Amino acid sequence: MVVDINILASSDVHGYYMPWDYSMDKPYEKGSLAQISTEVEKQRGLYKNTILIDAGDMFQGNCSELFCEDDIHPAIVAMNEIGYDIWEMGNHEYGYGIKNLQRFIDEFNGEVIGGNVYKDNKRLHKPYCIIEKEGIKIGFIGLVTSLINKFEKGTKAMSGIIATDMKHELELIEKELKDKVDCIIGVIHAGIDNENNVANTGIRDLLKNDDKLTAVFCGHFHDIQNFNIGNTTILEPGKFGQAIAKLLLRFEKSDGNIKLVKKTSEIIPIDASIKPDSEIIKKLNHFHERAVSYSNEEIGILINDCMSEKSEISKIPQMRVKQTGITDFFLEVVRHYGNADVAMIQLDNDNAGINKGIIRRKDINRNYTYVSGGITSYQITGKVLKKILEYSAYFFNESRVGDVNISFNYERQLYKYSSNYFFSNLIYDIDLTSEKRIKNLTYENESPIGDEDKIIFATTKYTMDILIANVLSGEVVNKIYSSKDELREQGSIRNLSCRYIKEVLKGLVEIKPKNNWKIITAPIEKNIREIAIKLINQGYISLINSEDGKCNIKSVNIYDKVDKFDKGLKKSGIDISRFSTKGELYRYANSFIFG
């Protein structure tokens, strides 16, 4: 007898329950629980033995935090209506306090798992659950990144809670499941590779010398993944409901024996071709109306345009390489409420900016996308500040003579959030031709910064954790304030930005860049650079991008040999093989194409 079992998984939905983006206040058809519901019903029609799971971070983002004090949360309403069987806790599930989380769990109709989270030396959740279909028993092990200890350290949200080493717990749970099930599946809220260089925080480390898992459904890093580590299938369905992961298992039952004979996997995109489930829309509509109203709350008036400048070079966002008013605004907020000498932020929206006129809450949320980001202040020294600045400057690659454009350090693009940091109350240059990149550093009042200076430094806790893991190991960094501890969700940078406009600026905002920093690059003849930029912007030549398209990883250089990135010039009738260097080719192309 053959038995097929179809396992579907979402992960990192982050508030996209309805097909609507509340920060943009417009439809979002690239994914939502309402659309996932439609696909799940289709899959259930194809396979009667279908199991539906979520791998964590159902909460946080897209106005989901607005409902955390409600009697029932829209996420739970939707998950129950769709019929989720299993919910593994993600790191953001813990961000709203255990009391709220326990209420969500009590309201959820399925199984909640999370085997490495403890309170008072007892597991807070079940370490696993077993689902049986036609006599086939499948064990699902739940784990969450142990870094939630660091993410929420010092906050009230994780009071009394600790997440232990995932590999240790995995081995314990596997032993407990041995001989109880026919197949073991991991549901693990962690990335593929170790996070912040911490051992056993990535799936690869967990699977070293471990072949007991048939598959792992993972999340946390918001990637789309479908590949194998050894014999274990790894599936990750991205973010915001943009896909679901599918694992189809075929078992043979014969003479009391059960054998897994086949497994196939795929990522099913959730896009505009999949219509939302009308029942989900109906049940979530009153939550939706509240979120729309909240997002459109008038905060103040902007008396000048604060849009980022138009990019000089197509596909290189100007705000990555030049100071902008919008970054200075958020720095002003962080420095003010952090009571800091120096503030630091990063923005993950490369097109950040606000139009002149009414400022609404959604404008703030669209520009500052890190929902959980609160302000945490630390006491550091001038020496530590200089280390942070140098680390930030290595977001960029070295600049060579003849480089047309700035390019970016690929490894730094792999972080979950941008590590292109911006600073307030400092004046400095970033010299990409030098090993020591920060030059001419002073405070904004032009006074020098000594290594022994005591500095109050405000940023997000998540960012400081990354810095400690990568560049500040062994340095003394003392936390002295947390806006989230004091104000809970009202202490987020988003909410404090709205408060700053209302209370400090009295609703009238003028945002202009201070031009406190600039990037120094190697020399190149102005005329040939302008020619090359014109050819890039009109699509004749291409930037040298990474294979995954995350960024341009090498600069176009006029002294380099002609290569595949120049092939667009062939369309204009130019034989590019005649030219030995890019500079020669570009000069000829300029006269040939533009006259």
XYZ file of C-alpha atoms in Angstrom:
595
model
C 0.000 0.000 0.000
C 1.294 3.445 -0.955
C 0.613 6.502 1.243
C 1.423 10.050 0.110
C 1.817 12.759 2.746
C 1.969 16.384 1.624
C 3.634 18.837 4.039
C 3.267 22.576 3.408
C 5.026 25.366 5.294
C 4.977 29.130 5.574
C 7.509 31.209 7.483
C 8.246 34.833 8.346
C 4.798 36.089 7.369
C 5.450 39.190 9.519
C 1.942 40.583 9.552
C 1.018 39.978 5.908
C -2.301 38.352 6.730
C -4.274 40.453 4.258
C -2.959 41.240 0.749
C -2.191 44.810 1.847
C 0.973 46.757 2.644
C 0.050 49.222 5.384
C 3.296 51.194 5.130
C 2.439 51.933 1.491
C -1.335 51.848 2.095
C -1.993 49.900 -1.062
C -2.696 46.317 -2.170
C 0.163 43.846 -1.881
C -0.430 40.792 -4.039
C 3.010 39.218 -3.695
C 1.884 37.157 -0.720
C -0.465 36.958 2.274
C -2.174 34.408 4.501
C -5.392 35.051 2.574
C -3.689 33.899 -0.642
C -1.868 31.053 1.097
C -5.297 29.813 2.211
C -6.379 29.501 -1.425
C -3.295 27.472 -2.362
C -3.627 25.266 0.720
C -7.205 24.380 -0.224
C -5.982 23.440 -3.696
C -3.274 21.221 -2.213
C -5.747 19.551 0.131
C -7.871 18.733 -2.882
C -4.874 17.025 -4.480
C -3.638 15.220 -1.361
C -5.973 14.157 1.417
C -3.016 13.704 3.791
C -1.876 17.323 3.897
C -0.142 18.848 6.929
C 0.244 22.630 7.250
C 2.941 24.208 9.427
C 4.453 27.631 10.101
C 8.148 27.983 10.916
C 7.905 31.184 12.956
C 7.733 34.980 12.900
C 4.043 35.107 12.148
C 4.105 38.330 14.196
C 6.025 41.630 13.929
C 5.525 43.958 11.003
C 2.804 45.320 8.737
C 0.828 46.691 11.714
C 0.542 43.278 13.419
C 1.845 44.797 16.671
C -1.269 47.011 16.741
C -3.350 44.016 17.878
C -1.080 42.421 20.482
C -3.221 43.588 23.403
C -6.493 42.511 21.736
C -8.520 39.573 23.004
C -7.602 37.686 19.831
C -4.969 38.492 17.235
C -5.716 38.495 13.473
C -2.856 36.037 12.928
C -4.582 33.490 15.155
C -7.950 34.134 13.504
C -6.425 33.465 10.083
C -4.316 30.459 11.122
C -7.295 28.777 12.769
C -9.538 29.453 9.783
C -6.939 28.084 7.344
C -6.349 25.086 9.585
C -2.674 25.215 10.511
C -1.607 22.001 12.219
C 1.718 23.143 13.706
C 3.225 26.473 14.725
C 6.919 26.729 15.606
C 7.831 29.828 17.578
C 10.088 32.370 15.837
C 12.238 34.931 17.631
C 9.704 37.711 17.068
C 6.914 35.749 18.735
C 8.689 36.466 22.027
C 9.057 40.212 21.442
C 5.664 41.164 22.874
C 6.048 39.474 26.239
C 5.313 35.966 27.462
C 1.885 36.925 28.797
C 0.698 37.988 25.340
C 2.400 35.037 23.659
C 0.755 32.541 25.990
C -2.631 34.042 25.178
C -1.929 33.642 21.451
C -0.860 30.033 22.011
C -3.988 29.255 24.040
C -6.153 30.591 21.212
C -4.370 28.594 18.489
C -6.137 25.361 17.515
C -3.043 23.466 16.378
C 0.143 22.212 18.043
C 2.790 24.693 19.241
C 6.381 23.419 19.351
C 9.707 24.876 20.460
C 12.077 22.432 22.092
C 14.909 24.714 23.195
C 12.983 27.443 25.044
C 12.903 27.128 28.837
C 11.384 28.920 31.800
C 12.318 27.946 35.357
C 14.296 24.985 33.963
C 11.212 23.581 32.229
C 10.421 23.646 28.533
C 7.967 26.410 27.735
C 6.562 24.517 24.722
C 6.377 20.936 23.540
C 9.687 19.875 21.981
C 7.908 17.941 19.250
C 4.568 16.659 18.080
C 3.583 13.526 16.176
C 0.990 13.574 13.416
C -0.342 10.282 12.102
C -1.791 9.816 8.615
C -3.062 6.368 7.534
C -0.804 4.686 10.050
C 2.288 6.744 9.105
C 3.699 8.638 12.083
C 5.697 11.790 11.406
C 7.552 13.582 14.183
C 8.032 17.343 13.961
C 10.823 18.888 16.075
C 10.619 22.616 16.810
C 13.649 24.833 17.513
C 14.345 28.571 17.458
C 17.662 30.389 17.176
C 19.347 30.580 20.563
C 20.292 34.156 19.701
C 16.926 35.317 21.010
C 18.803 35.446 24.314
C 20.898 38.246 22.820
C 18.129 39.839 20.754
C 15.978 40.346 23.845
C 18.705 40.457 26.516
C 17.977 43.040 29.165
C 14.379 43.500 28.030
C 11.286 42.544 29.962
C 9.963 40.523 27.021
C 12.229 37.540 27.791
C 12.139 37.801 31.580
C 12.872 34.337 32.978
C 13.098 32.792 29.489
C 16.200 31.210 27.973
C 16.812 29.533 24.615
C 19.411 26.781 24.802
C 21.852 25.445 22.202
C 19.832 24.066 19.280
C 22.194 21.213 18.397
C 22.216 19.909 21.957
C 18.415 19.967 22.120
C 18.051 18.441 18.658
C 20.121 15.429 19.681
C 18.090 14.972 22.881
C 14.757 15.182 21.068
C 15.877 12.840 18.282
C 16.730 10.215 20.907
C 13.312 10.690 22.487
C 11.579 10.251 19.127
C 13.575 7.179 18.141
C 11.309 4.184 17.465
C 8.201 6.358 17.932
C 7.907 7.650 14.362
C 8.529 6.666 10.757
C 10.063 9.983 9.760
C 11.439 13.099 11.517
C 11.030 16.641 10.180
C 12.759 19.700 11.629
C 10.832 22.958 11.903
C 13.631 25.337 12.790
C 13.532 29.112 12.950
C 17.145 29.757 11.988
C 19.171 30.528 8.882
C 21.183 28.116 6.784
C 24.550 29.378 8.030
C 25.565 30.506 11.498
C 24.358 33.960 12.488
C 26.836 36.539 13.812
C 29.535 33.813 13.710
C 27.904 31.968 16.635
C 28.233 28.166 16.458
C 25.086 26.020 16.183
C 22.863 28.903 15.107
C 22.652 27.723 11.488
C 21.167 24.609 9.879
C 24.527 23.454 8.474
C 26.011 23.218 11.954
C 22.945 21.399 13.276
C 23.207 18.737 10.577
C 26.908 17.982 11.010
C 27.140 14.247 11.759
C 23.342 14.083 11.897
C 21.401 12.166 9.245
C 18.231 11.569 11.238
C 16.143 14.355 9.705
C 14.333 13.689 6.447
C 13.835 17.417 5.905
C 14.053 20.799 7.605
C 11.609 23.648 7.127
C 13.441 26.791 8.197
C 13.055 30.572 8.286
C 14.492 33.690 9.921
C 16.707 34.932 7.066
C 13.816 35.468 4.634
C 15.457 33.488 1.825
C 13.964 31.151 -0.763
C 15.719 27.785 -0.402
C 15.220 24.284 -1.785
C 18.336 22.096 -1.676
C 19.926 19.211 0.206
C 22.516 19.020 2.956
C 23.558 15.396 2.744
C 20.305 13.458 2.526
C 18.281 16.122 4.342
C 16.055 18.362 2.238
C 16.203 22.038 3.272
C 13.216 24.255 2.495
C 12.681 27.946 3.244
C 9.709 29.873 1.789
C 10.977 33.459 1.974
C 9.017 36.199 3.728
C 5.675 38.006 3.843
C 3.748 34.982 2.565
C 5.477 35.205 -0.820
C 5.709 31.407 -1.084
C 4.988 28.145 0.654
C 7.405 25.245 0.843
C 6.125 21.825 -0.185
C 7.517 18.411 0.746
C 5.767 15.372 -0.719
C 6.621 12.080 0.979
C 5.659 8.652 -0.376
C 5.637 5.678 1.972
C 5.125 1.991 1.255
C 3.349 -0.169 3.823
C 3.895 -3.901 3.494
C 3.588 -6.739 6.010
C 3.636 -4.313 8.919
C 6.726 -2.515 7.627
C 6.783 1.145 6.636
C 9.404 2.580 4.295
C 9.927 6.054 2.863
C 10.466 5.372 -0.832
C 10.322 8.828 -2.393
C 10.439 12.501 -1.507
C 10.087 15.555 -3.709
C 10.240 19.213 -2.782
C 9.330 22.537 -4.313
C 8.695 26.184 -3.520
C 5.229 27.323 -4.593
C 5.116 31.086 -5.318
C 2.201 33.053 -3.896
C 1.549 35.961 -6.252
C -1.181 37.959 -7.980
C -2.297 34.863 -9.888
C -3.561 33.380 -6.599
C -6.724 35.082 -5.422
C -7.234 35.633 -1.686
C -9.690 33.438 0.197
C -12.890 35.486 0.587
C -13.620 33.939 4.005
C -10.241 35.040 5.352
C -10.813 38.525 3.933
C -14.207 38.689 5.637
C -12.919 37.523 9.031
C -9.964 39.928 8.991
C -11.750 42.957 7.562
C -12.299 44.823 10.853
C -8.604 44.381 11.732
C -7.745 45.644 8.253
C -9.870 48.774 8.650
C -8.185 49.594 11.965
C -4.728 49.146 10.441
C -5.553 51.403 7.479
C -6.885 54.102 9.800
C -3.820 53.834 12.051
C -1.416 54.036 9.100
C -3.099 57.185 7.799
C -2.912 59.092 11.076
C -1.635 62.624 10.393
C 1.609 63.273 12.264
C 2.733 66.664 10.978
C 3.592 68.800 7.960
C 6.818 68.616 5.940
C 7.613 72.051 4.528
C 10.293 70.872 2.082
C 10.757 67.765 -0.056
C 12.869 65.113 1.632
C 13.120 62.581 -1.146
C 16.524 61.033 -1.718
C 18.469 62.610 -4.538
C 18.196 60.939 -7.919
C 20.882 58.292 -8.269
C 23.888 59.450 -10.248
C 24.381 55.890 -11.493
C 21.417 53.662 -12.254
C 20.879 50.859 -9.705
C 23.275 52.376 -7.152
C 20.952 54.086 -4.651
C 22.224 57.577 -3.920
C 21.497 57.270 -0.220
C 24.066 54.459 0.004
C 26.860 56.768 -1.064
C 25.770 60.251 0.030
C 24.232 61.825 3.124
C 20.474 62.420 2.910
C 17.958 64.380 4.934
C 15.863 61.335 5.812
C 18.786 59.536 7.479
C 19.622 62.701 9.396
C 16.019 62.934 10.604
C 16.019 59.425 12.087
C 19.453 60.055 13.609
C 18.049 63.172 15.256
C 15.237 61.088 16.783
C 17.582 58.360 18.045
C 20.035 60.839 19.510
C 17.272 62.832 21.222
C 15.477 59.939 22.927
C 18.705 58.052 23.568
C 20.085 61.175 25.286
C 23.257 60.439 23.337
C 26.423 62.148 22.193
C 26.452 60.084 18.990
C 23.661 58.114 17.312
C 23.887 55.438 14.631
C 21.215 53.917 12.388
C 20.840 51.902 9.214
C 17.989 52.111 6.709
C 16.905 49.102 4.670
C 14.859 51.198 2.260
C 17.275 52.356 -0.437
C 14.644 54.760 -1.774
C 13.760 56.393 1.537
C 12.228 59.855 1.512
C 9.029 61.810 2.196
C 7.157 64.193 -0.093
C 6.362 67.757 0.913
C 3.020 68.127 2.678
C 1.167 66.030 5.252
C 3.278 63.409 7.030
C 1.312 60.304 7.953
C 2.350 57.426 10.168
C 2.726 55.206 7.099
C 5.411 57.585 5.756
C 7.527 56.974 8.840
C 6.918 53.213 8.698
C 7.757 53.016 4.996
C 11.091 54.726 5.532
C 12.155 53.007 8.742
C 11.338 49.365 8.036
C 12.856 47.673 11.108
C 9.622 47.260 13.066
C 11.136 46.050 16.346
C 13.926 48.596 16.399
C 14.021 50.485 19.658
C 16.684 52.849 20.957
C 19.343 51.394 23.218
C 22.064 53.632 24.642
C 25.520 52.443 25.639
C 28.542 54.020 27.245
C 31.569 53.470 25.033
C 34.972 55.088 24.537
C 36.308 57.108 21.642
C 38.448 54.095 20.741
C 35.345 51.890 20.416
C 33.553 54.543 18.343
C 36.472 54.637 15.912
C 36.344 50.844 15.577
C 32.639 51.043 14.743
C 33.257 53.728 12.130
C 36.036 51.709 10.487
C 33.837 48.625 10.411
C 31.033 50.619 8.816
C 33.412 52.018 6.180
C 34.246 48.495 5.007
C 30.695 48.205 3.692
C 32.391 49.510 0.534
C 35.117 47.916 -1.566
C 38.527 49.467 -2.103
C 38.645 52.130 -4.815
C 41.220 51.827 -7.632
C 42.514 54.456 -10.035
C 40.114 54.450 -12.983
C 37.044 53.229 -11.088
C 33.830 54.684 -12.478
C 31.583 53.739 -9.558
C 31.667 52.721 -5.924
C 31.103 49.002 -5.326
C 30.098 47.072 -2.226
C 31.507 44.360 0.024
C 29.453 41.285 -0.901
C 29.780 39.577 2.485
C 28.139 42.577 4.126
C 25.128 42.217 1.814
C 24.409 38.783 3.309
C 23.377 40.212 6.683
C 19.681 40.144 7.470
C 19.629 43.940 7.764
C 21.817 46.569 6.131
C 25.205 47.227 7.744
C 25.689 50.542 5.938
C 25.610 52.667 9.077
C 24.989 56.405 9.375
C 26.129 58.579 12.291
C 25.041 61.842 13.905
C 27.108 64.604 15.521
C 30.259 63.564 13.648
C 32.219 64.989 10.728
C 34.425 62.582 8.775
C 35.590 61.327 5.389
C 35.489 57.702 4.184
C 38.679 57.169 2.166
C 38.262 54.063 0.015
C 41.874 54.260 -1.180
C 43.306 53.694 2.300
C 43.425 50.724 4.667
C 42.522 53.092 7.514
C 39.421 54.574 5.985
C 38.051 57.106 8.464
C 39.834 60.435 8.039
C 39.429 63.941 9.494
C 37.143 62.716 12.283
C 35.738 65.283 14.715
C 32.543 66.005 16.550
C 30.100 68.259 14.723
C 31.498 71.248 16.653
C 34.916 70.315 15.174
C 36.416 69.255 18.510
C 38.645 66.141 18.340
C 37.649 62.679 19.579
C 40.119 61.101 21.978
C 40.470 57.354 22.481
C 39.608 57.715 26.176
C 36.578 59.970 25.653
C 33.450 58.632 27.361
C 30.638 58.682 24.823
C 26.928 57.930 25.119
C 26.187 56.012 21.924
C 22.607 55.232 20.813
C 21.561 52.647 18.241
C 19.399 49.493 18.131
C 20.246 46.520 20.306
C 20.260 44.194 17.292
C 22.879 46.363 15.583
C 25.081 46.507 18.669
C 24.904 42.713 18.982
C 26.227 42.422 15.420
C 29.039 44.854 16.192
C 30.012 42.985 19.355
C 30.083 39.695 17.426
C 32.140 41.078 14.546
C 34.369 43.911 15.675
C 33.937 44.771 19.375
C 34.733 41.428 20.971
C 36.491 42.085 24.276
C 35.620 45.780 24.334
C 33.703 47.305 27.243
C 30.204 48.271 26.088
C 27.805 49.137 28.908
C 24.080 49.390 28.279
C 22.517 52.323 30.125
C 19.049 52.777 28.576
C 16.421 50.990 26.473
C 13.373 52.757 25.048
C 11.594 49.404 24.648
C 12.093 48.620 28.352
C 10.673 51.975 29.332
C 7.885 52.336 26.774
C 7.336 48.837 25.312
C 6.025 49.168 21.721
C 5.748 52.935 22.061
C 9.535 52.854 22.399
C 10.109 51.712 18.819
C 12.006 54.120 16.570
C 8.921 54.313 14.368
C 6.668 55.412 17.219
C 9.271 57.725 18.722
C 9.734 59.399 15.323
C 6.028 60.217 15.275
C 6.228 61.460 18.859
C 9.264 63.608 18.002
C 7.401 65.316 15.167
C 4.376 65.979 17.360
C 6.021 66.972 20.632
C 9.474 68.315 19.791
C 8.940 69.793 16.323
C 5.326 70.769 17.111
C 4.142 69.190 13.875
C 6.217 71.385 11.542
C 9.141 69.572 9.922
C 11.987 70.767 7.715
C 14.525 68.093 6.823
C 17.794 68.913 5.104
C 21.014 66.867 4.889
C 23.880 68.190 6.997
C 26.605 66.976 4.611
C 28.824 65.902 7.507
C 30.512 63.059 5.630
C 31.682 62.192 2.148
C 33.347 59.299 0.336
C 36.814 59.759 -1.181
C 37.598 57.592 -4.210
C 40.663 57.081 -6.404
C 41.167 59.544 -9.274
C 39.625 59.142 -12.715
C 39.453 61.595 -15.599
C 36.150 63.467 -15.278
C 35.242 63.260 -18.975
C 35.642 59.486 -19.340
C 33.762 58.902 -16.078
C 30.834 60.963 -17.369
C 30.868 58.973 -20.624
C 30.863 55.649 -18.745
C 28.014 56.753 -16.476
C 25.968 57.797 -19.503
C 26.534 54.368 -21.084
C 25.542 52.616 -17.828
C 22.417 54.712 -17.340
C 21.261 54.102 -20.907
C 21.818 50.346 -20.654
C 24.763 49.946 -23.021
C 27.079 48.598 -20.325
C 26.253 46.794 -17.090
C 27.358 47.088 -13.504
C 29.359 44.107 -12.264
C 26.824 42.473 -9.971
C 26.930 39.364 -7.795
C 25.239 36.276 -9.228
C 22.313 36.666 -6.837
C 21.896 40.319 -7.845
C 22.250 41.644 -4.284
C 24.742 44.359 -5.249
C 27.497 45.432 -7.605
C 30.585 43.744 -6.198
C 33.272 45.245 -8.417
C 33.675 48.685 -9.917
C 33.646 49.308 -13.648
C 37.249 50.388 -14.322
C 38.414 52.103 -17.505
C 41.783 50.289 -17.405
C 40.249 46.803 -17.179
C 39.863 44.571 -20.224
C 36.621 44.602 -22.180
C 34.347 41.806 -20.936
C 30.787 40.449 -20.925
C 29.508 43.463 -19.002
C 30.143 45.585 -22.112
C 28.233 43.357 -24.539
C 25.259 45.737 -24.642
C 27.343 47.901 -26.966
C 27.170 45.148 -29.597
C 23.526 46.056 -30.189
C 24.612 49.454 -31.446
C 26.843 47.802 -34.053
C 30.191 48.129 -32.266
C 32.689 45.271 -32.506
C 33.813 45.345 -28.872
C 36.568 42.763 -29.516
C 38.599 45.478 -31.299
C 39.298 47.263 -28.013
C 41.727 46.189 -25.315
C 40.458 48.350 -22.446
C 37.072 49.567 -21.355
C 38.221 53.189 -21.505
C 39.141 52.910 -25.196
C 35.817 51.231 -25.939
C 33.781 53.831 -24.047
C 35.445 56.792 -25.793
C 34.729 55.243 -29.178
C 31.169 54.291 -28.181
C 30.476 57.851 -27.063
C 31.314 59.303 -30.481
C 29.723 56.378 -32.373
C 26.402 56.428 -30.484
C 26.001 60.018 -29.376
C 27.971 61.809 -32.112
